[in-house]
PDB file of C-alpha atoms in Angstrom:
ATOM      1  CA  UNK L   6      -3.404   3.435 -35.850  1.00 40.00           C
ATOM      2  CA  UNK L   7      -0.417   2.389 -37.901  1.00 42.00           C
ATOM      3  CA  UNK L   8      -0.476   2.264 -41.544  1.00 41.00           C
ATOM      4  CA  UNK L   9       1.025  -0.414 -43.862  1.00 43.00           C
ATOM      5  CA  UNK L  10       2.134   0.743 -47.495  1.00 39.00           C
ATOM      6  CA  UNK L  11      -0.059  -2.191 -49.085  1.00 43.00           C
ATOM      7  CA  UNK L  12      -3.003  -0.159 -47.892  1.00 42.00           C
ATOM      8  CA  UNK L  13      -3.987  -2.663 -45.376  1.00 48.00           C
ATOM      9  CA  UNK L  14      -5.219  -1.351 -42.062  1.00 54.00           C
ATOM     10  CA  UNK L  15      -2.741  -2.377 -39.023  1.00 55.00           C
ATOM     11  CA  UNK L  16      -4.406  -3.688 -35.855  1.00 51.00           C
ATOM     12  CA  UNK L  17      -1.689  -2.497 -33.626  1.00 51.00           C
ATOM     13  CA  UNK L  18      -0.864  -5.992 -32.620  1.00 51.00           C
ATOM     14  CA  UNK L  19       2.875  -6.187 -33.707  1.00 51.00           C
ATOM     15  CA  UNK L  20       3.645  -9.796 -32.400  1.00 45.00           C
ATOM     16  CA  UNK L  21       2.607 -12.064 -34.802  1.00 41.00           C
ATOM     17  CA  UNK L  22       2.173  -9.762 -37.723  1.00 49.00           C
ATOM     18  CA  UNK L  23       2.702 -11.765 -41.130  1.00 41.00           C
ATOM     19  CA  UNK L  24       2.834  -8.383 -43.220  1.00 44.00           C
ATOM     20  CA  UNK L  25       5.556  -6.143 -41.578  1.00 44.00           C
ATOM     21  CA  UNK L  26       7.231  -3.963 -43.947  1.00 43.00           C
ATOM     22  CA  UNK L  27       9.861  -1.268 -43.995  1.00 44.00           C
ATOM     23  CA  UNK L  28       7.376   1.360 -44.296  1.00 44.00           C
ATOM     24  CA  UNK L  29       5.449   0.073 -41.222  1.00 51.00           C
ATOM     25  CA  UNK L  30       5.273   3.349 -39.046  1.00 46.00           C
ATOM     26  CA  UNK L  31       3.930   1.186 -35.747  1.00 54.00           C
ATOM     27  CA  UNK L  32       5.862   2.445 -32.621  1.00 62.00           C
ATOM     28  CA  UNK L  33       4.133   0.779 -30.024  1.00 69.00           C
ATOM     29  CA  UNK L  34       6.038   0.292 -26.528  1.00 80.00           C
ATOM     30  CA  UNK L  35       7.650  -3.159 -25.894  1.00 87.00           C
ATOM     31  CA  UNK L  36       6.072  -5.582 -23.891  1.00 92.00           C
ATOM     32  CA  UNK L  37       7.066  -5.707 -20.046  1.00 92.00           C
ATOM     33  CA  UNK L  38       9.500  -8.243 -18.812  1.00 91.00           C
ATOM     34  CA  UNK L  39       7.763 -10.160 -16.334  1.00 94.00           C
ATOM     35  CA  UNK L  40       7.434 -13.811 -15.702  1.00 97.00           C
ATOM     36  CA  UNK L  41       3.525 -14.642 -15.866  1.00 98.00           C
ATOM     37  CA  UNK L  42       1.839 -17.359 -17.394  1.00 97.00           C
ATOM     38  CA  UNK L  43      -1.934 -15.900 -17.658  1.00 98.00           C
ATOM     39  CA  UNK L  44      -2.798 -11.988 -17.387  1.00 98.00           C
ATOM     40  CA  UNK L  45      -6.573 -11.595 -16.826  1.00 98.00           C
ATOM     41  CA  UNK L  46      -8.297  -8.316 -17.458  1.00 97.00           C
ATOM     42  CA  UNK L  47     -11.235  -7.478 -15.296  1.00 96.00           C
ATOM     43  CA  UNK L  48     -13.525  -4.836 -17.147  1.00 93.00           C
ATOM     44  CA  UNK L  49     -17.084  -3.321 -16.921  1.00 88.00           C
ATOM     45  CA  UNK L  50     -18.966  -1.062 -18.983  1.00 79.00           C
ATOM     46  CA  UNK L  51     -20.007   1.013 -15.975  1.00 77.00           C
ATOM     47  CA  UNK L  52     -19.365   1.558 -12.389  1.00 80.00           C
ATOM     48  CA  UNK L  53     -21.253   0.321  -9.716  1.00 79.00           C
ATOM     49  CA  UNK L  54     -21.385  -3.361 -10.640  1.00 86.00           C
ATOM     50  CA  UNK L  55     -19.062  -4.849  -8.302  1.00 84.00           C
ATOM     51  CA  UNK L  56     -15.967  -5.232 -10.441  1.00 91.00           C
ATOM     52  CA  UNK L  57     -13.284  -4.587  -7.938  1.00 92.00           C
ATOM     53  CA  UNK L  58     -15.013  -6.873  -5.415  1.00 88.00           C
ATOM     54  CA  UNK L  59     -15.125  -9.720  -8.369  1.00 90.00           C
ATOM     55  CA  UNK L  60     -11.411  -8.936  -8.883  1.00 93.00           C
ATOM     56  CA  UNK L  61     -10.534  -9.308  -5.131  1.00 91.00           C
ATOM     57  CA  UNK L  62     -12.233 -12.560  -4.635  1.00 87.00           C
ATOM     58  CA  UNK L  63     -11.400 -14.145  -7.764  1.00 92.00           C
ATOM     59  CA  UNK L  64      -7.593 -13.411  -7.088  1.00 93.00           C
ATOM     60  CA  UNK L  65      -8.171 -14.786  -3.685  1.00 88.00           C
ATOM     61  CA  UNK L  66      -9.853 -18.150  -5.238  1.00 88.00           C
ATOM     62  CA  UNK L  67      -7.110 -18.501  -7.272  1.00 93.00           C
ATOM     63  CA  UNK L  68      -4.357 -18.259  -4.622  1.00 92.00           C
ATOM     64  CA  UNK L  69      -6.503 -20.712  -2.335  1.00 87.00           C
ATOM     65  CA  UNK L  70      -6.090 -23.260  -5.098  1.00 89.00           C
ATOM     66  CA  UNK L  71      -2.206 -23.198  -4.963  1.00 92.00           C
ATOM     67  CA  UNK L  72      -1.791 -20.770  -7.933  1.00 96.00           C
ATOM     68  CA  UNK L  73       0.799 -17.946  -7.477  1.00 98.00           C
ATOM     69  CA  UNK L  74      -1.397 -14.750  -7.994  1.00 97.00           C
ATOM     70  CA  UNK L  75      -0.719 -11.074  -8.525  1.00 98.00           C
ATOM     71  CA  UNK L  76      -3.511  -8.711  -8.145  1.00 98.00           C
ATOM     72  CA  UNK L  77      -3.232  -5.205  -9.768  1.00 98.00           C
ATOM     73  CA  UNK L  78      -5.476  -2.336  -8.910  1.00 96.00           C
ATOM     74  CA  UNK L  79      -5.472  -0.146 -12.240  1.00 95.00           C
ATOM     75  CA  UNK L  80      -8.358   2.087 -11.009  1.00 92.00           C
ATOM     76  CA  UNK L  81      -5.774   5.030 -10.873  1.00 91.00           C
ATOM     77  CA  UNK L  82      -8.172   7.662  -9.772  1.00 91.00           C
ATOM     78  CA  UNK L  83     -10.211   5.577  -7.304  1.00 88.00           C
ATOM     79  CA  UNK L  84      -8.142   2.713  -6.041  1.00 92.00           C
ATOM     80  CA  UNK L  85     -10.262   0.633  -3.632  1.00 90.00           C
ATOM     81  CA  UNK L  86      -8.643  -2.845  -3.525  1.00 93.00           C
ATOM     82  CA  UNK L  87      -6.113  -2.048  -0.367  1.00 92.00           C
ATOM     83  CA  UNK L  88      -9.338  -0.979   1.612  1.00 90.00           C
ATOM     84  CA  UNK L  89     -11.073  -4.459   0.608  1.00 89.00           C
ATOM     85  CA  UNK L  90      -7.942  -6.285   1.856  1.00 90.00           C
ATOM     86  CA  UNK L  91      -7.473  -4.416   4.872  1.00 89.00           C
ATOM     87  CA  UNK L  92      -4.038  -2.848   3.450  1.00 91.00           C
ATOM     88  CA  UNK L  93      -4.818   0.861   3.484  1.00 88.00           C
ATOM     89  CA  UNK L  94      -2.031   1.812   5.683  1.00 87.00           C
ATOM     90  CA  UNK L  95       0.676  -0.130   3.597  1.00 90.00           C
ATOM     91  CA  UNK L  96       3.292   1.720   1.895  1.00 89.00           C
ATOM     92  CA  UNK L  97       5.500   0.264  -0.907  1.00 92.00           C
ATOM     93  CA  UNK L  98       9.270  -0.686  -0.212  1.00 92.00           C
ATOM     94  CA  UNK L  99      12.084  -0.643  -2.682  1.00 92.00           C
ATOM     95  CA  UNK L 100      14.797  -3.535  -2.698  1.00 91.00           C
ATOM     96  CA  UNK L 101      17.350  -2.969  -5.006  1.00 88.00           C
ATOM     97  CA  UNK L 102      15.915  -1.943  -8.153  1.00 89.00           C
ATOM     98  CA  UNK L 103      12.693  -3.419  -7.592  1.00 94.00           C
ATOM     99  CA  UNK L 104       9.491  -1.935  -5.936  1.00 95.00           C
ATOM    100  CA  UNK L 105       8.193  -4.703  -3.496  1.00 96.00           C
ATOM    101  CA  UNK L 106       4.250  -5.660  -4.037  1.00 96.00           C
ATOM    102  CA  UNK L 107       2.392  -5.841  -0.893  1.00 95.00           C
ATOM    103  CA  UNK L 108       2.003  -9.642   0.353  1.00 94.00           C
ATOM    104  CA  UNK L 109      -1.579 -10.635   1.199  1.00 92.00           C
ATOM    105  CA  UNK L 110      -0.684 -14.308   1.602  1.00 90.00           C
ATOM    106  CA  UNK L 111       2.161 -16.446   0.676  1.00 91.00           C
ATOM    107  CA  UNK L 112       0.766 -16.791  -2.860  1.00 95.00           C
ATOM    108  CA  UNK L 113      -1.135 -13.514  -3.337  1.00 96.00           C
ATOM    109  CA  UNK L 114       0.375 -10.023  -3.621  1.00 97.00           C
ATOM    110  CA  UNK L 115      -0.969  -6.801  -4.593  1.00 97.00           C
ATOM    111  CA  UNK L 116       0.011  -3.497  -6.295  1.00 97.00           C
ATOM    112  CA  UNK L 117      -1.963  -0.216  -6.055  1.00 96.00           C
ATOM    113  CA  UNK L 118      -1.820   3.358  -6.684  1.00 93.00           C
ATOM    114  CA  UNK L 119      -3.035   3.940  -3.220  1.00 92.00           C
ATOM    115  CA  UNK L 120      -0.042   2.615  -1.784  1.00 94.00           C
ATOM    116  CA  UNK L 121       2.019   5.642  -3.151  1.00 90.00           C
ATOM    117  CA  UNK L 122      -0.421   8.388  -1.947  1.00 89.00           C
ATOM    118  CA  UNK L 123       0.275  10.476   0.954  1.00 82.00           C
ATOM    119  CA  UNK L 124      -3.319  10.342   2.343  1.00 84.00           C
ATOM    120  CA  UNK L 125      -6.377   8.200   1.488  1.00 78.00           C
ATOM    121  CA  UNK L 126      -8.116  11.639   0.341  1.00 82.00           C
ATOM    122  CA  UNK L 127      -5.275  12.527  -2.054  1.00 87.00           C
ATOM    123  CA  UNK L 128      -6.734  12.739  -5.671  1.00 86.00           C
ATOM    124  CA  UNK L 129      -4.684  11.776  -8.667  1.00 88.00           C
ATOM    125  CA  UNK L 130      -4.884  14.301 -11.533  1.00 87.00           C
ATOM    126  CA  UNK L 131      -3.246  12.744 -14.242  1.00 85.00           C
ATOM    127  CA  UNK L 132      -3.422  12.772 -17.958  1.00 84.00           C
ATOM    128  CA  UNK L 133      -3.072   9.797 -20.136  1.00 83.00           C
ATOM    129  CA  UNK L 134       0.750   9.864 -20.518  1.00 89.00           C
ATOM    130  CA  UNK L 135       1.408   9.640 -16.948  1.00 92.00           C
ATOM    131  CA  UNK L 136      -1.102   6.850 -16.285  1.00 92.00           C
ATOM    132  CA  UNK L 137       0.892   4.910 -19.118  1.00 92.00           C
ATOM    133  CA  UNK L 138       4.080   5.417 -17.265  1.00 93.00           C
ATOM    134  CA  UNK L 139       2.637   4.268 -13.923  1.00 93.00           C
ATOM    135  CA  UNK L 140       1.206   1.027 -15.653  1.00 95.00           C
ATOM    136  CA  UNK L 141       4.658   0.237 -17.213  1.00 95.00           C
ATOM    137  CA  UNK L 142       6.244   0.627 -13.653  1.00 95.00           C
ATOM    138  CA  UNK L 143       3.660  -1.678 -12.204  1.00 96.00           C
ATOM    139  CA  UNK L 144       4.443  -4.320 -14.784  1.00 96.00           C
ATOM    140  CA  UNK L 145       8.380  -3.606 -15.175  1.00 94.00           C
ATOM    141  CA  UNK L 146       9.779  -2.248 -12.006  1.00 96.00           C
ATOM    142  CA  UNK L 147       7.538  -4.444  -9.678  1.00 96.00           C
ATOM    143  CA  UNK L 148       8.950  -7.703  -8.189  1.00 97.00           C
ATOM    144  CA  UNK L 149       6.179 -10.113  -8.947  1.00 97.00           C
ATOM    145  CA  UNK L 150       8.353 -13.012  -9.020  1.00 96.00           C
ATOM    146  CA  UNK L 151       7.064 -15.809 -11.433  1.00 97.00           C
ATOM    147  CA  UNK L 152       3.032 -15.676 -11.425  1.00 98.00           C
ATOM    148  CA  UNK L 153       0.454 -18.219 -12.708  1.00 98.00           C
ATOM    149  CA  UNK L 154      -2.092 -15.295 -13.056  1.00 97.00           C
ATOM    150  CA  UNK L 155      -2.030 -11.701 -12.854  1.00 98.00           C
ATOM    151  CA  UNK L 156      -5.502 -10.258 -12.240  1.00 98.00           C
ATOM    152  CA  UNK L 157      -5.987  -6.918 -13.479  1.00 98.00           C
ATOM    153  CA  UNK L 158      -8.705  -4.626 -12.170  1.00 96.00           C
ATOM    154  CA  UNK L 159      -9.513  -1.938 -14.416  1.00 95.00           C
ATOM    155  CA  UNK L 160     -11.765   1.299 -13.982  1.00 91.00           C
ATOM    156  CA  UNK L 161     -15.099   1.217 -15.631  1.00 87.00           C
ATOM    157  CA  UNK L 162     -15.210   1.953 -19.431  1.00 81.00           C
ATOM    158  CA  UNK L 163     -12.551   1.737 -22.062  1.00 80.00           C
ATOM    159  CA  UNK L 164     -10.153   4.368 -21.749  1.00 82.00           C
ATOM    160  CA  UNK L 165      -6.408   4.911 -21.001  1.00 88.00           C
ATOM    161  CA  UNK L 166      -5.814   2.171 -18.602  1.00 93.00           C
ATOM    162  CA  UNK L 167      -7.260  -0.561 -20.711  1.00 93.00           C
ATOM    163  CA  UNK L 168      -5.380   0.672 -23.765  1.00 92.00           C
ATOM    164  CA  UNK L 169      -2.129   0.871 -22.081  1.00 94.00           C
ATOM    165  CA  UNK L 170      -2.165  -2.554 -20.276  1.00 95.00           C
ATOM    166  CA  UNK L 171      -3.092  -4.258 -23.351  1.00 94.00           C
ATOM    167  CA  UNK L 172      -0.106  -2.563 -25.154  1.00 94.00           C
ATOM    168  CA  UNK L 173       2.378  -3.295 -22.065  1.00 96.00           C
ATOM    169  CA  UNK L 174       1.324  -6.696 -20.467  1.00 97.00           C
ATOM    170  CA  UNK L 175       2.711 -10.002 -21.973  1.00 96.00           C
ATOM    171  CA  UNK L 176       0.534 -13.177 -22.160  1.00 96.00           C
ATOM    172  CA  UNK L 177      -2.787 -11.796 -21.740  1.00 97.00           C
ATOM    173  CA  UNK L 178      -4.865 -14.453 -21.384  1.00 97.00           C
ATOM    174  CA  UNK L 179      -8.066 -12.418 -22.170  1.00 97.00           C
ATOM    175  CA  UNK L 180     -10.892 -10.238 -20.429  1.00 97.00           C
ATOM    176  CA  UNK L 181     -13.556 -10.875 -18.238  1.00 96.00           C
ATOM    177  CA  UNK L 182     -16.597  -8.735 -18.420  1.00 94.00           C
ATOM    178  CA  UNK L 183     -18.630  -7.892 -15.170  1.00 93.00           C
ATOM    179  CA  UNK L 184     -22.146  -6.823 -15.234  1.00 90.00           C
ATOM    180  CA  UNK L 185     -25.360  -6.994 -13.221  1.00 87.00           C
ATOM    181  CA  UNK L 186     -28.486  -8.640 -14.548  1.00 85.00           C
ATOM    182  CA  UNK L 187     -30.600  -5.569 -15.624  1.00 78.00           C
ATOM    183  CA  UNK L 188     -30.770  -3.926 -19.112  1.00 77.00           C
ATOM    184  CA  UNK L 189     -28.893  -1.111 -18.376  1.00 72.00           C
ATOM    185  CA  UNK L 190     -25.844  -2.576 -17.173  1.00 70.00           C
ATOM    186  CA  UNK L 191     -25.958  -5.106 -20.111  1.00 77.00           C
ATOM    187  CA  UNK L 192     -26.236  -2.369 -22.461  1.00 80.00           C
ATOM    188  CA  UNK L 193     -22.989  -0.692 -21.298  1.00 79.00           C
ATOM    189  CA  UNK L 194     -21.213  -4.312 -20.859  1.00 80.00           C
ATOM    190  CA  UNK L 195     -21.714  -5.110 -24.321  1.00 84.00           C
ATOM    191  CA  UNK L 196     -19.739  -2.102 -25.259  1.00 86.00           C
ATOM    192  CA  UNK L 197     -16.918  -3.378 -23.303  1.00 89.00           C
ATOM    193  CA  UNK L 198     -17.174  -6.535 -24.977  1.00 90.00           C
ATOM    194  CA  UNK L 199     -17.097  -5.116 -28.313  1.00 90.00           C
ATOM    195  CA  UNK L 200     -14.032  -3.183 -27.214  1.00 92.00           C
ATOM    196  CA  UNK L 201     -11.755  -6.297 -26.503  1.00 91.00           C
ATOM    197  CA  UNK L 202     -13.040  -7.848 -29.366  1.00 90.00           C
ATOM    198  CA  UNK L 203     -11.951  -4.969 -31.701  1.00 91.00           C
ATOM    199  CA  UNK L 204      -8.380  -4.646 -30.259  1.00 89.00           C
ATOM    200  CA  UNK L 205      -8.220  -8.292 -30.679  1.00 92.00           C
ATOM    201  CA  UNK L 206      -8.365  -9.347 -27.028  1.00 94.00           C
ATOM    202  CA  UNK L 207      -9.901 -12.904 -26.217  1.00 96.00           C
ATOM    203  CA  UNK L 208     -13.181 -12.455 -24.330  1.00 96.00           C
ATOM    204  CA  UNK L 209     -13.335 -15.088 -21.608  1.00 97.00           C
ATOM    205  CA  UNK L 210     -16.682 -14.702 -20.462  1.00 95.00           C
ATOM    206  CA  UNK L 211     -19.302 -12.955 -18.734  1.00 94.00           C
ATOM    207  CA  UNK L 212     -19.900 -12.778 -14.914  1.00 94.00           C
ATOM    208  CA  UNK L 213     -23.415 -11.719 -13.503  1.00 91.00           C
ATOM    209  CA  UNK L 214     -22.635 -10.075 -10.207  1.00 88.00           C
ATOM    210  CA  UNK L 215     -25.426  -9.073  -7.867  1.00 85.00           C
ATOM    211  CA  UNK L 216     -27.632 -11.900  -9.212  1.00 82.00           C
ATOM    212  CA  UNK L 217     -30.355 -12.107  -6.858  1.00 77.00           C
ATOM    213  CA  UNK L 218     -30.345 -11.719  -2.908  1.00 78.00           C
ATOM    214  CA  UNK L 219     -31.413 -14.116  -0.302  1.00 71.00           C
ATOM    215  CA  UNK L 220     -33.743 -12.243   2.107  1.00 73.00           C
ATOM    216  CA  UNK L 221     -31.778 -12.567   5.585  1.00 73.00           C
ATOM    217  CA  UNK L 222     -35.515 -12.644   7.202  1.00 77.00           C
ATOM    218  CA  UNK L 223     -37.670 -14.944   5.140  1.00 74.00           C
ATOM    219  CA  UNK L 224     -34.769 -16.597   3.179  1.00 67.00           C
ATOM    220  CA  UNK L 225     -36.554 -16.056  -0.052  1.00 72.00           C
ATOM    221  CA  UNK L 226     -34.648 -14.890  -3.164  1.00 72.00           C
ATOM    222  CA  UNK L 227     -35.281 -11.521  -4.449  1.00 78.00           C
ATOM    223  CA  UNK L 228     -34.413 -10.702  -7.911  1.00 78.00           C
ATOM    224  CA  UNK L 229     -33.514  -6.948  -7.302  1.00 73.00           C
ATOM    225  CA  UNK L 230     -31.726  -6.331 -10.350  1.00 74.00           C
ATOM    226  CA  UNK L 231     -33.590  -8.531 -12.878  1.00 69.00           C
ATOM    227  CA  UNK L 232     -32.436 -12.390 -13.564  1.00 77.00           C
ATOM    228  CA  UNK L 233     -30.338 -13.955 -15.977  1.00 77.00           C
ATOM    229  CA  UNK L 234     -29.255 -10.592 -18.047  1.00 82.00           C
ATOM    230  CA  UNK L 235     -25.657 -11.788 -17.966  1.00 87.00           C
ATOM    231  CA  UNK L 236     -26.569 -15.144 -19.146  1.00 88.00           C
ATOM    232  CA  UNK L 237     -28.377 -13.964 -22.165  1.00 87.00           C
ATOM    233  CA  UNK L 238     -25.847 -11.571 -23.004  1.00 87.00           C
ATOM    234  CA  UNK L 239     -23.222 -14.194 -23.398  1.00 90.00           C
ATOM    235  CA  UNK L 240     -25.503 -16.468 -25.407  1.00 90.00           C
ATOM    236  CA  UNK L 241     -26.201 -13.455 -27.973  1.00 88.00           C
ATOM    237  CA  UNK L 242     -22.415 -12.543 -28.011  1.00 88.00           C
ATOM    238  CA  UNK L 243     -21.541 -16.428 -28.003  1.00 92.00           C
ATOM    239  CA  UNK L 244     -19.012 -16.029 -25.286  1.00 94.00           C
ATOM    240  CA  UNK L 245     -18.902 -18.184 -22.150  1.00 96.00           C
ATOM    241  CA  UNK L 246     -20.843 -17.435 -19.282  1.00 95.00           C
ATOM    242  CA  UNK L 247     -18.504 -17.711 -16.259  1.00 96.00           C
ATOM    243  CA  UNK L 248     -21.514 -17.781 -13.785  1.00 93.00           C
ATOM    244  CA  UNK L 249     -23.611 -15.589 -11.520  1.00 89.00           C
ATOM    245  CA  UNK L 250     -22.692 -14.297  -7.962  1.00 88.00           C
ATOM    246  CA  UNK L 251     -25.464 -13.557  -5.557  1.00 85.00           C
ATOM    247  CA  UNK L 252     -25.704  -9.999  -3.838  1.00 81.00           C
ATOM    248  CA  UNK L 253     -24.820 -11.007  -0.500  1.00 77.00           C
ATOM    249  CA  UNK L 254     -24.769  -8.531   2.841  1.00 76.00           C
ATOM    250  CA  UNK L 255     -21.792 -10.505   4.177  1.00 75.00           C
ATOM    251  CA  UNK L 256     -19.571  -9.844   1.142  1.00 74.00           C
ATOM    252  CA  UNK L 257     -20.299  -6.350   1.533  1.00 74.00           C
ATOM    253  CA  UNK L 258     -19.505  -6.240   4.890  1.00 76.00           C
ATOM    254  CA  UNK L 259     -16.330  -8.366   4.007  1.00 76.00           C
ATOM    255  CA  UNK L 260     -15.037  -5.711   1.604  1.00 73.00           C
ATOM    256  CA  UNK L 261     -15.509  -2.798   3.942  1.00 78.00           C
ATOM    257  CA  UNK L 262     -13.871  -4.595   6.769  1.00 76.00           C
ATOM    258  CA  UNK L 263     -10.907  -5.544   4.758  1.00 73.00           C
ATOM    259  CA  UNK L 264     -11.551  -9.159   4.891  1.00 71.00           C
ATOM    260  CA  UNK L 265     -12.156 -10.734   1.525  1.00 68.00           C
ATOM    261  CA  UNK L 266     -15.435 -12.829   1.475  1.00 63.00           C
ATOM    262  CA  UNK L 267     -13.812 -15.950  -0.470  1.00 62.00           C
ATOM    263  CA  UNK L 268     -11.660 -16.572   2.848  1.00 61.00           C
ATOM    264  CA  UNK L 269     -14.646 -17.578   4.788  1.00 58.00           C
ATOM    265  CA  UNK L 270     -15.084 -21.105   4.006  1.00 56.00           C
ATOM    266  CA  UNK L 271     -18.172 -22.610   4.597  1.00 57.00           C
ATOM    267  CA  UNK L 272     -21.538 -23.664   3.455  1.00 64.00           C
ATOM    268  CA  UNK L 273     -22.521 -20.627   1.961  1.00 72.00           C
ATOM    269  CA  UNK L 274     -24.087 -20.440  -1.565  1.00 76.00           C
ATOM    270  CA  UNK L 275     -21.908 -17.175  -2.429  1.00 79.00           C
ATOM    271  CA  UNK L 276     -18.786 -18.675  -1.549  1.00 78.00           C
ATOM    272  CA  UNK L 277     -19.574 -21.572  -3.815  1.00 82.00           C
ATOM    273  CA  UNK L 278     -20.586 -19.358  -6.657  1.00 86.00           C
ATOM    274  CA  UNK L 279     -17.042 -17.295  -6.513  1.00 85.00           C
ATOM    275  CA  UNK L 280     -15.292 -20.633  -6.359  1.00 85.00           C
ATOM    276  CA  UNK L 281     -17.216 -22.051  -9.276  1.00 91.00           C
ATOM    277  CA  UNK L 282     -16.572 -18.921 -11.481  1.00 92.00           C
ATOM    278  CA  UNK L 283     -12.803 -19.448 -10.787  1.00 90.00           C
ATOM    279  CA  UNK L 284     -12.973 -23.003 -11.837  1.00 93.00           C
ATOM    280  CA  UNK L 285     -15.045 -22.208 -15.218  1.00 95.00           C
ATOM    281  CA  UNK L 286     -12.326 -19.468 -16.067  1.00 95.00           C
ATOM    282  CA  UNK L 287      -9.461 -21.833 -15.688  1.00 94.00           C
ATOM    283  CA  UNK L 288     -11.257 -24.254 -17.732  1.00 95.00           C
ATOM    284  CA  UNK L 289     -12.009 -21.421 -20.354  1.00 96.00           C
ATOM    285  CA  UNK L 290      -8.162 -20.312 -20.359  1.00 94.00           C
ATOM    286  CA  UNK L 291      -7.189 -23.843 -20.667  1.00 89.00           C
ATOM    287  CA  UNK L 292      -9.256 -24.844 -23.321  1.00 82.00           C
TER     288      UNK L 292
END
């Protein structure tokens, strides 16, 4: 943490600082030069809550509504988004001095460490500085073009990747916290929420994923992981509740098959839930 000569603590947010002085020792890197209106971070306090599934379907929903959208997979050690998009065999191309992101649709493109690995099973064994350098490249050296939204899928927790993207990315609209309804997940998600608040990032809201399941046989709703935990956490922490997404067998199949669930339009409550979350997110950002 940087120190200021007047004894005040520096929050590390150099932009907009009203007490910069000659003695300030903050050496934070410059923001990446990327043409994006809104960077949306997707976090969770723990793994297994479906954060990457939410990121993929949210990005697809935004692009379906005409927004030029980028999707950045920053789970460097366990990149799964190319699998969910059916892009596992793609490799990155360089044109001029820029890396070309992999196009998913005319308005959606994606970047992931998985595109750089020689084999799908190759592990990434990196320390923090190498991760930060890669994240900087994913921002500055990729030919994203003008973007309305850049959705950033972060690994669970509050480690190097989250800190690096917050330091490097411009125009961060805020962070979404993905949780499941049970108390254990809510406890970990509250830590992620406190993390973004402490570093000065706006919490855009909480999404409750795997919120009930409709039995494929009897059609009754089963609350496998409890109910309304995300909504209660949002109320307790006074942040927006962006909505609930049910646990859906078809959504799981869609991810395994590389066909994002949100492209399957129709009379489906899960599809409607994802779309409603996307619309609420836009309302929160624009408010």
